[in-house]
Coordinates of C-alpha atoms in Angstrom, one line a residue:
Chain A
M106 CA 80.9 191.6 86.0
L107 CA 81.0 194.9 84.2
H108 CA 80.4 195.1 80.1
T109 CA 81.1 197.9 78.7
F110 CA 79.5 198.1 75.2
Q111 CA 78.4 200.4 72.8
I112 CA 75.7 200.0 70.2
F113 CA 76.9 200.1 67.5
C114 CA 80.7 198.4 68.2
P115 CA 80.2 194.2 65.9
G116 CA 82.1 193.3 68.0
C117 CA 80.1 193.8 71.0
V118 CA 76.6 193.0 69.8
Q119 CA 77.7 189.9 68.1
I120 CA 80.0 189.0 70.7
G121 CA 80.4 190.7 74.2
I122 CA 76.8 191.1 74.4
P123 CA 75.8 187.4 73.6
Q124 CA 78.9 186.1 76.4
A125 CA 77.2 188.9 79.3
Q126 CA 74.1 187.3 78.8
R127 CA 75.0 184.1 78.7
I128 CA 76.5 184.7 82.0
S129 CA 73.5 186.5 83.6
Q130 CA 72.3 183.5 83.0
E131 CA 74.1 180.7 83.9
F132 CA 75.0 181.8 87.4
D133 CA 73.7 182.6 90.3
P134 CA 73.0 186.5 90.8
D135 CA 73.4 186.8 94.0
R136 CA 76.5 185.0 93.8
V137 CA 77.7 187.1 89.9
A138 CA 76.4 190.2 89.5
V139 CA 76.5 191.0 85.8
I140 CA 76.0 195.1 85.2
G141 CA 76.2 196.7 81.9
L142 CA 77.9 199.8 80.7
H143 CA 77.2 201.9 77.5
T144 CA 80.3 203.7 77.1
V145 CA 80.1 206.1 74.6
F146 CA 83.5 207.9 73.0
E147 CA 82.6 207.9 69.8
H148 CA 79.2 208.9 67.8
H149 CA 77.7 210.7 70.9
S150 CA 74.6 212.3 68.7
V151 CA 73.4 208.7 67.3
M152 CA 74.4 206.2 71.2
G153 CA 71.9 208.4 73.2
R154 CA 69.7 207.2 76.2
D155 CA 66.9 207.0 73.6
A156 CA 68.7 204.4 71.0
L157 CA 70.0 202.2 74.3
E158 CA 66.7 201.9 75.4
V159 CA 65.0 200.5 71.7
F160 CA 68.6 198.3 71.6
V161 CA 68.5 197.3 75.0
H162 CA 63.4 196.5 73.6
E163 CA 65.4 195.0 71.0
Y164 CA 68.2 192.1 72.3
R165 CA 65.4 192.1 75.4
L166 CA 68.8 192.4 77.8
R167 CA 67.8 191.4 81.3
F168 CA 70.2 193.1 83.6
P169 CA 71.1 196.3 84.8
I170 CA 73.4 198.4 82.0
G171 CA 74.0 201.8 83.2
I172 CA 75.1 205.2 80.7
D173 CA 78.8 205.7 81.6
K174 CA 78.9 210.2 82.0
Y175 CA 80.5 213.2 80.8
E176 CA 82.6 216.3 82.2
G177 CA 79.3 218.6 81.2
Q178 CA 78.2 217.8 76.9
P179 CA 78.5 213.6 76.4
Q180 CA 82.2 213.7 74.3
G181 CA 85.3 212.6 74.0
V182 CA 86.1 209.5 76.1
P183 CA 83.1 209.7 79.2
L184 CA 84.2 209.3 83.2
T185 CA 84.3 205.8 84.0
M186 CA 85.9 204.5 81.0
R187 CA 88.2 207.3 81.5
E188 CA 88.6 205.8 85.0
Y189 CA 89.5 202.3 84.9
Q190 CA 91.5 203.7 81.4
M191 CA 89.7 201.2 78.6
Q192 CA 90.9 201.3 75.9
G193 CA 87.9 201.0 73.7
T194 CA 84.3 198.7 73.5
P195 CA 83.6 195.4 74.7
T196 CA 85.6 195.7 77.3
L197 CA 84.6 192.7 80.7
I198 CA 86.1 193.9 84.3
L199 CA 85.9 191.3 87.0
I200 CA 84.8 193.1 90.3
D201 CA 85.9 191.0 94.1
K202 CA 84.0 191.3 97.2
N203 CA 85.9 193.8 98.0
G204 CA 85.4 196.0 95.2
Y205 CA 89.0 195.6 93.5
I206 CA 88.7 195.1 89.5
R207 CA 91.0 191.5 89.3
L208 CA 90.2 190.7 85.5
H209 CA 90.7 193.5 82.5
K210 CA 89.9 192.2 78.9
F211 CA 89.7 194.5 76.5
G212 CA 88.3 193.3 73.5
H213 CA 87.3 188.5 73.0
I214 CA 87.8 186.2 75.6
S215 CA 87.0 183.2 75.8
D216 CA 83.6 181.3 77.9
L217 CA 86.2 179.2 79.3
T218 CA 89.0 182.3 81.1
V219 CA 85.4 184.2 81.8
G220 CA 84.4 181.2 83.0
F221 CA 87.5 180.2 85.2
S222 CA 88.1 184.0 86.6
I223 CA 84.7 184.4 88.0
G224 CA 85.2 180.2 90.0
A225 CA 88.8 181.6 91.1
L226 CA 87.3 184.4 93.1
L227 CA 84.5 183.4 94.4
S228 CA 86.6 180.5 96.1
E229 CA 88.0 183.5 97.9
E230 CA 87.5 184.5 101.6
A231 CA 86.8 188.0 101.4
D232 CA 89.8 190.4 102.4
E233 CA 92.5 192.7 101.8
S234 CA 94.6 190.8 99.9
A235 CA 93.5 192.6 96.1
Q236 CA 95.2 195.5 95.3
L237 CA 94.4 198.3 94.6
P238 CA 94.1 199.7 90.3
Q239 CA 95.9 202.5 89.7
S240 CA 95.5 205.9 88.9
A241 CA 94.0 206.1 85.8
E242 CA 95.6 208.4 82.5
P243 CA 93.7 210.3 80.6
L244 CA 92.4 209.0 76.8
T245 CA 92.9 210.3 73.4
S246 CA 89.9 209.3 71.0
N247 CA 91.6 208.4 68.5
A248 CA 88.2 205.7 68.1
T249 CA 88.6 202.1 65.4
C250 CA 86.7 199.2 64.9
D251 CA 87.9 196.5 64.1
T252 CA 86.1 192.2 64.7
D253 CA 87.7 192.0 68.6
G254 CA 85.5 195.6 69.1
C255 CA 86.2 199.7 68.6
S256 CA 89.4 200.7 70.4
V257 CA 90.0 204.4 71.5
Chain B
M64 CA 90.1 166.1 83.5
L65 CA 89.0 163.3 82.4
H66 CA 87.3 163.3 78.7
T67 CA 85.0 160.2 78.0
F68 CA 84.4 159.3 74.0
Q69 CA 83.7 157.5 71.1
I70 CA 85.1 159.1 67.6
F71 CA 81.3 157.4 66.0
C72 CA 80.0 159.5 68.8
P73 CA 77.9 162.7 66.7
G74 CA 78.2 164.8 69.9
C75 CA 81.6 163.8 70.7
V76 CA 83.5 164.4 67.5
Q77 CA 81.6 167.4 67.2
I78 CA 81.6 168.9 70.6
G79 CA 83.4 166.8 73.6
I80 CA 86.4 166.7 71.8
P81 CA 86.1 170.5 70.0
Q82 CA 86.0 171.5 73.7
A83 CA 88.4 169.4 75.6
Q84 CA 90.9 170.7 72.3
R85 CA 90.0 174.2 74.5
I86 CA 90.3 172.6 77.7
S87 CA 94.4 171.9 77.3
Q88 CA 95.3 174.8 75.0
E89 CA 93.7 177.7 76.9
F90 CA 95.0 176.2 80.8
D91 CA 98.6 176.1 81.2
P92 CA 99.1 171.4 81.5
D93 CA 100.9 172.0 84.7
R94 CA 97.5 173.1 85.9
V95 CA 95.2 171.5 84.5
A96 CA 96.3 168.0 82.7
V97 CA 93.2 167.3 79.7
I98 CA 93.2 163.3 79.6
G99 CA 91.1 161.3 76.2
L100 CA 89.5 158.0 77.6
H101 CA 88.2 155.6 74.3
T102 CA 85.5 154.2 76.6
V103 CA 83.9 152.1 73.2
F104 CA 80.1 150.7 74.7
E105 CA 78.9 149.8 71.7
H106 CA 80.4 148.7 67.4
H107 CA 82.9 147.9 69.9
S108 CA 84.2 145.4 65.8
V109 CA 85.0 149.2 64.2
M110 CA 86.1 150.8 67.6
G111 CA 89.5 149.2 67.8
R112 CA 92.6 150.6 68.6
D113 CA 94.1 151.0 65.0
A114 CA 90.6 153.2 64.6
L115 CA 91.1 155.2 67.5
E116 CA 94.5 155.5 66.0
V117 CA 93.5 156.9 63.0
F118 CA 90.8 159.2 64.2
V119 CA 93.9 160.3 67.1
H120 CA 95.9 161.3 63.5
E121 CA 93.1 163.1 61.1
Y122 CA 92.0 165.2 64.0
R123 CA 95.1 166.2 65.2
L124 CA 94.2 165.5 68.7
R125 CA 97.6 166.5 70.6
F126 CA 96.3 165.1 74.8
P127 CA 97.6 162.2 75.7
I128 CA 94.6 159.1 74.6
G129 CA 93.8 155.8 77.4
I130 CA 91.8 152.6 75.7
D131 CA 89.2 151.6 78.3
K132 CA 89.7 148.0 79.5
Y133 CA 87.2 144.7 79.5
E134 CA 87.0 141.9 81.4
G135 CA 88.7 139.3 78.5
Q136 CA 87.0 140.5 74.7
P137 CA 85.5 144.1 74.0
Q138 CA 81.5 144.1 74.4
G139 CA 79.6 145.5 76.4
V140 CA 80.8 148.4 79.2
P141 CA 84.0 149.8 79.6
L142 CA 85.7 148.7 83.0
T143 CA 85.8 152.0 84.0
M144 CA 83.1 153.7 82.0
R145 CA 81.8 151.0 84.6
E146 CA 83.6 151.8 87.7
Y147 CA 82.6 155.5 87.1
Q148 CA 79.1 155.2 86.7
M149 CA 79.5 157.2 83.5
Q150 CA 76.3 156.9 81.6
G151 CA 77.5 157.8 77.9
T152 CA 79.9 159.2 76.2
P153 CA 80.5 162.2 75.6
T154 CA 81.0 162.5 80.0
L155 CA 83.3 165.0 81.3
I156 CA 85.3 164.6 84.7
L157 CA 86.7 166.9 87.0
I158 CA 89.5 164.7 89.4
D159 CA 90.9 167.2 92.3
K160 CA 94.0 167.5 92.9
N161 CA 93.3 164.7 96.2
G162 CA 91.9 162.2 93.3
Y163 CA 88.5 162.7 94.0
I164 CA 85.5 163.2 91.7
R165 CA 84.4 166.9 92.1
L166 CA 82.3 166.2 88.3
H167 CA 80.9 164.5 86.5
K168 CA 78.4 165.1 83.3
F169 CA 77.4 163.2 81.2
G170 CA 76.7 164.9 77.2
H171 CA 76.7 169.4 76.3
I172 CA 78.2 170.9 79.1
S173 CA 79.3 175.1 78.4
D174 CA 82.7 176.5 79.0
L175 CA 81.3 178.9 81.2
T176 CA 80.5 176.0 83.5
V177 CA 84.1 174.1 83.0
G178 CA 85.9 176.8 84.0
F179 CA 83.9 178.1 86.5
S180 CA 84.4 174.0 88.3
I181 CA 88.2 174.4 86.9
G182 CA 88.6 177.3 88.7
A183 CA 87.3 177.3 92.2
L184 CA 89.1 174.0 92.2
L185 CA 92.4 175.3 91.9
S186 CA 92.2 177.5 94.4
E187 CA 91.2 175.0 97.2
E188 CA 93.7 173.6 99.3
A189 CA 95.3 170.2 98.5
D190 CA 93.0 168.5 101.7
E191 CA 91.1 165.0 102.3
S192 CA 87.7 167.9 102.0
A193 CA 86.5 165.6 99.2
Q194 CA 83.9 162.8 98.8
L195 CA 84.7 159.6 97.8
P196 CA 82.7 158.4 94.5
Q197 CA 80.4 156.1 95.0
S198 CA 80.1 152.3 94.2
A199 CA 79.6 151.5 91.3
E200 CA 76.6 149.9 90.0
P201 CA 76.8 147.3 87.3
L202 CA 75.7 149.4 83.5
T203 CA 73.7 147.3 80.8
S204 CA 73.5 148.5 77.4
N205 CA 70.8 150.2 75.5
A206 CA 73.0 152.3 73.5
T207 CA 71.1 155.6 71.8
C208 CA 72.6 158.5 70.3
D209 CA 71.1 161.8 69.9
T210 CA 72.5 165.5 69.3
D211 CA 74.2 165.6 73.0
G212 CA 75.7 161.6 73.0
C213 CA 75.4 158.6 73.1
S214 CA 73.8 157.5 75.8
V215 CA 74.5 153.8 77.4
Chain C
M155 CA 74.9 165.7 43.4
L156 CA 77.1 163.5 44.0
H157 CA 79.0 163.7 47.5
T158 CA 82.7 162.0 48.6
F159 CA 84.0 161.8 51.5
Q160 CA 85.5 159.6 54.0
I161 CA 83.9 158.9 57.7
F162 CA 87.9 160.1 59.2
C163 CA 88.0 163.5 56.8
P164 CA 87.1 165.9 59.3
G165 CA 86.1 168.2 56.4
C166 CA 83.4 165.8 55.4
V167 CA 82.6 165.5 59.3
Q168 CA 81.9 168.3 60.1
I169 CA 81.7 170.7 56.8
G170 CA 80.5 168.1 53.9
I171 CA 77.8 166.0 55.2
P172 CA 76.1 168.4 56.8
Q173 CA 75.7 170.4 53.9
A174 CA 74.8 167.3 52.0
Q175 CA 72.0 166.6 54.7
R176 CA 70.6 170.5 53.8
I177 CA 70.9 170.3 50.5
S178 CA 68.4 166.4 50.5
Q179 CA 66.3 168.8 53.1
E180 CA 66.0 171.6 51.1
F181 CA 65.7 170.7 47.8
D182 CA 62.8 167.6 46.2
P183 CA 64.2 164.2 45.6
D184 CA 61.7 164.3 42.7
R185 CA 64.4 166.9 41.5
V186 CA 67.2 166.8 43.0
A187 CA 69.4 163.5 43.8
V188 CA 72.0 163.4 46.7
I189 CA 73.9 160.2 46.7
G190 CA 77.0 160.0 48.3
L191 CA 80.4 157.5 48.2
H192 CA 82.8 157.2 50.3
T193 CA 86.3 157.1 48.2
V194 CA 88.0 155.8 51.0
F195 CA 91.7 156.8 49.6
E196 CA 93.7 155.7 52.5
H197 CA 93.5 154.1 56.1
H198 CA 91.9 151.6 54.5
S199 CA 91.5 148.7 56.5
V200 CA 89.5 150.8 59.4
M201 CA 87.4 152.5 56.8
G202 CA 85.0 149.5 56.0
R203 CA 81.8 148.6 54.9
D204 CA 80.9 148.1 58.6
A205 CA 82.9 151.3 60.2
L206 CA 80.7 152.4 57.0
E207 CA 77.5 151.2 58.4
V208 CA 78.2 152.0 61.7
F209 CA 78.4 156.3 60.8
V210 CA 75.5 156.4 58.9
H211 CA 74.0 154.9 61.4
E212 CA 74.4 156.2 64.1
Y213 CA 74.9 159.6 62.1
R214 CA 71.8 160.0 60.8
L215 CA 72.4 159.8 57.1
R216 CA 69.1 159.4 54.8
F217 CA 70.3 159.4 51.5
P218 CA 71.9 157.2 50.0
I219 CA 75.9 156.6 49.7
G220 CA 77.6 154.1 47.9
I221 CA 81.3 153.2 48.6
D222 CA 83.3 152.5 45.5
K223 CA 85.5 150.4 44.2
Y224 CA 88.9 148.8 43.6
E225 CA 90.5 146.8 41.5
G226 CA 91.3 143.9 44.5
Q227 CA 92.1 144.7 47.6
P228 CA 90.8 148.4 49.3
Q229 CA 94.2 150.0 48.4
G230 CA 95.1 153.2 47.4
V231 CA 93.1 155.1 45.7
P232 CA 89.2 153.5 44.4
L233 CA 88.4 153.3 40.5
T234 CA 84.9 156.3 40.2
M235 CA 87.5 158.8 42.3
R236 CA 90.0 158.2 40.1
E237 CA 87.9 158.2 36.8
Y238 CA 86.5 161.1 38.0
Q239 CA 90.1 163.0 39.0
M240 CA 89.1 163.5 42.7
Q241 CA 91.6 165.8 44.4
G242 CA 90.3 164.7 47.3
T243 CA 87.7 164.5 50.3
P244 CA 84.7 166.3 50.6
T245 CA 84.4 167.0 47.0
L246 CA 81.4 168.0 45.7
I247 CA 79.9 167.0 42.3
L248 CA 76.7 167.1 40.3
I249 CA 75.4 165.9 37.9
D250 CA 72.9 167.3 35.0
K251 CA 69.8 165.1 33.1
N252 CA 72.0 164.6 30.1
G253 CA 74.6 163.0 32.7
Y254 CA 77.2 165.4 32.6
I255 CA 79.7 167.0 35.2
R256 CA 78.6 169.8 35.5
L257 CA 79.9 171.7 39.0
H258 CA 83.5 169.3 40.7
K259 CA 84.7 170.8 43.9
F260 CA 87.2 169.3 46.2
G261 CA 86.9 170.8 49.8
H262 CA 84.2 173.9 50.8
I263 CA 81.8 175.3 48.1
S264 CA 79.1 177.3 50.4
D265 CA 75.8 177.2 50.0
L266 CA 74.7 179.8 48.0
T267 CA 76.9 178.7 45.3
V268 CA 75.7 175.6 44.9
G269 CA 72.4 176.5 45.8
F270 CA 73.1 179.1 42.8
S271 CA 75.1 175.1 41.1
I272 CA 71.6 174.2 41.1
G273 CA 69.5 176.7 40.2
A274 CA 70.6 176.4 36.6
L275 CA 71.0 173.7 36.0
L276 CA 67.5 172.7 36.8
S277 CA 66.7 175.9 34.6
E278 CA 68.3 174.2 31.6
E279 CA 66.0 172.2 29.3
A280 CA 67.8 168.3 28.9
D281 CA 69.6 167.9 25.3
E282 CA 73.0 167.7 24.1
S283 CA 74.8 170.4 24.8
A284 CA 76.9 169.6 28.2
Q285 CA 80.7 168.7 27.4
L286 CA 81.6 164.9 28.4
P287 CA 84.2 164.9 31.8
Q288 CA 88.1 164.7 29.4
S289 CA 89.4 161.7 30.2
A290 CA 91.4 160.9 33.3
E291 CA 94.9 161.1 34.8
P292 CA 95.5 157.8 37.4
L293 CA 96.5 159.6 40.4
T294 CA 98.7 158.7 43.0
S295 CA 98.2 158.8 46.9
N296 CA 99.7 161.3 49.1
A297 CA 97.1 162.5 51.1
T298 CA 97.2 165.1 54.4
C299 CA 94.2 166.4 55.6
D300 CA 93.2 170.6 56.5
T301 CA 90.1 171.7 57.6
D302 CA 89.6 172.1 54.2
G303 CA 89.6 168.1 53.5
C304 CA 92.3 165.3 52.7
S305 CA 93.6 165.6 49.8
V306 CA 95.0 162.7 47.6
Chain D
M173 CA 68.4 191.9 45.3
L174 CA 67.1 193.9 47.8
H175 CA 67.2 193.2 51.4
T176 CA 65.7 195.5 53.9
F177 CA 66.5 195.8 57.7
Q178 CA 66.3 198.2 60.5
I179 CA 69.7 199.3 62.5
F180 CA 68.4 197.7 65.7
C181 CA 66.3 194.1 64.4
P182 CA 68.6 191.2 65.9
G183 CA 67.3 189.1 63.2
C184 CA 68.9 192.0 60.1
V185 CA 72.3 192.7 62.3
Q186 CA 73.2 189.2 63.3
I187 CA 71.5 187.0 60.2
G188 CA 70.1 189.5 57.3
I189 CA 72.4 191.8 57.1
P190 CA 75.7 188.8 57.1
Q191 CA 73.6 187.1 54.6
A192 CA 73.3 190.1 51.8
Q193 CA 76.9 191.0 52.7
R194 CA 77.4 187.5 51.6
I195 CA 75.6 187.6 48.3
S196 CA 77.4 190.9 47.4
Q197 CA 81.0 189.1 47.6
E198 CA 80.3 185.7 46.0
F199 CA 78.5 186.7 43.0
D200 CA 79.8 188.9 39.8
P201 CA 78.2 192.4 40.7
D202 CA 77.2 192.7 37.1
R203 CA 74.8 190.0 37.2
V204 CA 73.0 190.0 40.6
A205 CA 72.4 193.8 42.0
V206 CA 72.1 194.1 46.4
I207 CA 70.6 196.8 47.5
G208 CA 69.8 197.3 50.7
L209 CA 66.6 200.0 51.5
H210 CA 66.5 200.9 55.2
T211 CA 62.6 200.0 56.4
V212 CA 61.9 201.8 59.7
F213 CA 58.1 200.8 61.4
E214 CA 59.1 201.6 64.8
H215 CA 61.0 204.1 67.0
H216 CA 61.5 207.0 63.7
S217 CA 63.3 208.9 66.5
V218 CA 66.6 207.2 66.6
M219 CA 66.5 205.5 63.1
G220 CA 67.4 208.3 60.8
R221 CA 70.5 208.9 58.1
D222 CA 73.1 210.3 61.2
A223 CA 71.8 206.7 62.8
L224 CA 71.9 204.5 59.9
E225 CA 75.8 206.1 58.6
V226 CA 77.5 205.1 61.8
F227 CA 75.8 201.7 61.2
V228 CA 77.1 201.4 57.4
H229 CA 80.7 202.4 58.6
E230 CA 80.8 199.9 61.2
Y231 CA 79.5 197.1 60.0
R232 CA 82.2 198.2 56.9
L233 CA 78.9 197.6 54.5
R234 CA 80.2 198.0 50.6
F235 CA 76.8 197.7 48.9
P236 CA 74.4 200.8 48.2
I237 CA 71.4 201.0 51.4
G238 CA 68.2 203.5 50.5
I239 CA 66.8 204.6 53.2
D240 CA 62.2 204.9 52.2
K241 CA 60.5 207.5 52.9
Y242 CA 57.4 209.1 54.4
E243 CA 54.3 211.5 53.8
G244 CA 55.3 213.3 55.6
Q245 CA 57.6 212.9 59.1
P246 CA 59.0 209.7 60.1
Q247 CA 56.2 207.5 60.9
G248 CA 54.2 204.1 60.5
V249 CA 55.0 201.7 58.1
P250 CA 57.1 204.0 54.5
L251 CA 55.9 204.0 51.5
T252 CA 58.3 201.0 49.4
M253 CA 57.5 198.8 52.4
R254 CA 53.8 199.3 52.8
E255 CA 53.9 199.1 48.5
Y256 CA 55.5 196.2 48.7
Q257 CA 53.9 194.7 51.1
M258 CA 56.5 193.7 52.8
Q259 CA 55.6 192.5 56.8
G260 CA 58.1 193.3 58.7
T261 CA 62.0 193.2 59.2
P262 CA 64.9 191.2 57.3
T263 CA 62.8 190.9 53.9
L264 CA 64.8 189.5 50.7
I265 CA 63.5 190.3 47.7
L266 CA 64.5 189.2 44.2
I267 CA 63.7 191.1 41.6
D268 CA 64.8 189.9 37.7
K269 CA 65.3 190.9 34.1
N270 CA 62.6 192.9 33.7
G271 CA 61.4 194.7 37.0
Y272 CA 58.9 191.6 38.7
I273 CA 59.5 190.3 42.4
R274 CA 59.8 186.7 42.7
L275 CA 60.9 186.2 45.7
H276 CA 59.4 188.3 48.9
K277 CA 61.1 186.6 52.2
F278 CA 60.2 188.1 54.9
G279 CA 62.4 186.6 58.2
H280 CA 65.2 183.7 57.3
I281 CA 66.0 181.8 53.9
S282 CA 68.8 179.6 54.1
D283 CA 71.5 180.2 51.5
L284 CA 70.6 177.0 49.4
T285 CA 67.3 178.7 48.5
V286 CA 68.6 182.2 48.1
G287 CA 71.4 181.0 46.2
F288 CA 68.7 178.7 44.1
S289 CA 66.2 181.2 43.5
I290 CA 69.3 183.5 42.0
G291 CA 70.5 180.4 39.2
A292 CA 67.2 180.3 38.0
L293 CA 66.3 183.7 37.5
L294 CA 69.9 184.7 36.2
S295 CA 69.2 181.6 33.6
E296 CA 65.7 183.0 32.3
E297 CA 65.5 184.8 28.9
A298 CA 64.4 189.0 29.3
D299 CA 60.9 188.6 28.5
E300 CA 57.3 189.6 29.5
S301 CA 56.1 186.5 30.7
A302 CA 56.3 187.5 34.7
Q303 CA 53.0 187.9 36.8
L304 CA 52.9 192.3 38.2
P305 CA 52.9 192.2 41.3
Q306 CA 49.1 192.6 43.6
S307 CA 48.2 196.5 44.8
A308 CA 49.9 196.5 48.3
E309 CA 47.2 197.0 51.0
P310 CA 47.8 199.3 53.9
L311 CA 49.5 197.5 56.6
T312 CA 48.9 198.4 59.7
S313 CA 52.2 199.0 62.9
N314 CA 51.7 196.9 65.2
A315 CA 55.6 195.8 65.8
T316 CA 57.7 193.2 67.4
C317 CA 60.8 191.7 67.0
D318 CA 62.0 187.7 67.7
T319 CA 65.0 185.8 66.7
D320 CA 63.5 185.3 62.9
G321 CA 63.2 189.8 62.4
C322 CA 60.9 192.7 63.4
S323 CA 57.6 192.0 62.4
V324 CA 55.3 195.2 61.1

């Protein structure tokens, strides 16, 4: 499970990250790997690595968290976020045993639906039946935040 | 999904029944059938059919709800509750395509875990691999309620 | 503080009664007396004294609770509810040191506003400055419930 | 009402700031002035004015917010925080009509108690009966955060 967020996105801090924490606590880490990704697409100057480290420390996050990259200096939408065609933060992505994206949701998603999707994916045999994600279109940056999250 | 409850059980009214409502709303009723069961094992005189009907009306429950039966007059633990060896209310039970009980939980269970279990069960082929429930032992009635629910 | 409710009113059970419990726990009972009143204006046959006693026991309510009366058999709107011109349940009423009604709210009221009102009333000297409630008009019974409560 | 916070303090972001927003929305601003104060006593380099401005924008805070000062460069406990002898963040302080501190609470405080205190203070006549705060002792910086907030 890939959970993408920004440290100043209210929908991430209040809803998305607590959900990621529940998932990392309830499921066996050998079967469900929870990975955070800091996908900063706005206010880059105040959401650097140092600020993220303070955030992770104070919120006591225990799962591994990556930092999305840019071509050159941090500005606009970062590379993974573009490649995966994310619409904003938070975004929850489920990747199956074969490495394919099977669930891709921007904004709120219920615990019932996430749990259901994880249960269905873990019941599958590892094979090549899953579809490759379509090639990514470049996203333009025009960010706004509401109670669901921050959109690009 | 079988959700058993009593109308004066705080853990049922505040946690269990709202969860059953979420399940009935989020999943396709052709794939996940939500059924309530009023398993009255205490205070029988004030939890009859007429009181249940008022409760269902006021809480606007939309899924079908059965009433557990007794040998003779309502007293002690009712028949299905005994047969299924339920410890109290609320109890959430998942029954698979072959009619076997696959999840049986008294008290609180998270949406993530219920969702996961439903996702895993729906991914199975219908077959005879599931185990029959063990024969039921008679339960003695010595009910107490706490924040999780009311136990027999 | 007078808190009126019905045991099958969702807005009472989920919001009003927990608020009454918080008030009874946070304030000195010598300064703020919390009194419940079961004002049954619908479904009288299943909300009698025996059902109320089970409810109070299971929800572990610790403040005193009265039962509103009728002229003759229980039917329609009970006497105190009529006299105080209550619109439905839950209703929260604050009565000052001189016995006058100073706050009268049907449905949801925030903890901030209830707390504020109690703080203001306790700062007053006991005197005759308060206004008498206006004489009550008979209410007609045409009850419906929503998330705020059940209205007459 | 003075609400002090830090933008990376979970107890502030999840509990204290939503409470300050409720207070600013429920009470007449001519009678209850809500003022925020960013009292950074740790991680100074990532909680500067630019980060605070992004936070205020994204969380849509509408009440005025000040930034506590330091002697010289930002480090250790800032000046107002020292002078008011605050133990950490969040801290809620009520100042009466005469300019005296009347409530001073570090960590969680219920809406009922805050509302009560505001109601009692607004019922007072403006006079000189209130006590001056005691002179502040220097605080040492040894910060830790838990669910209640971050303590110095």
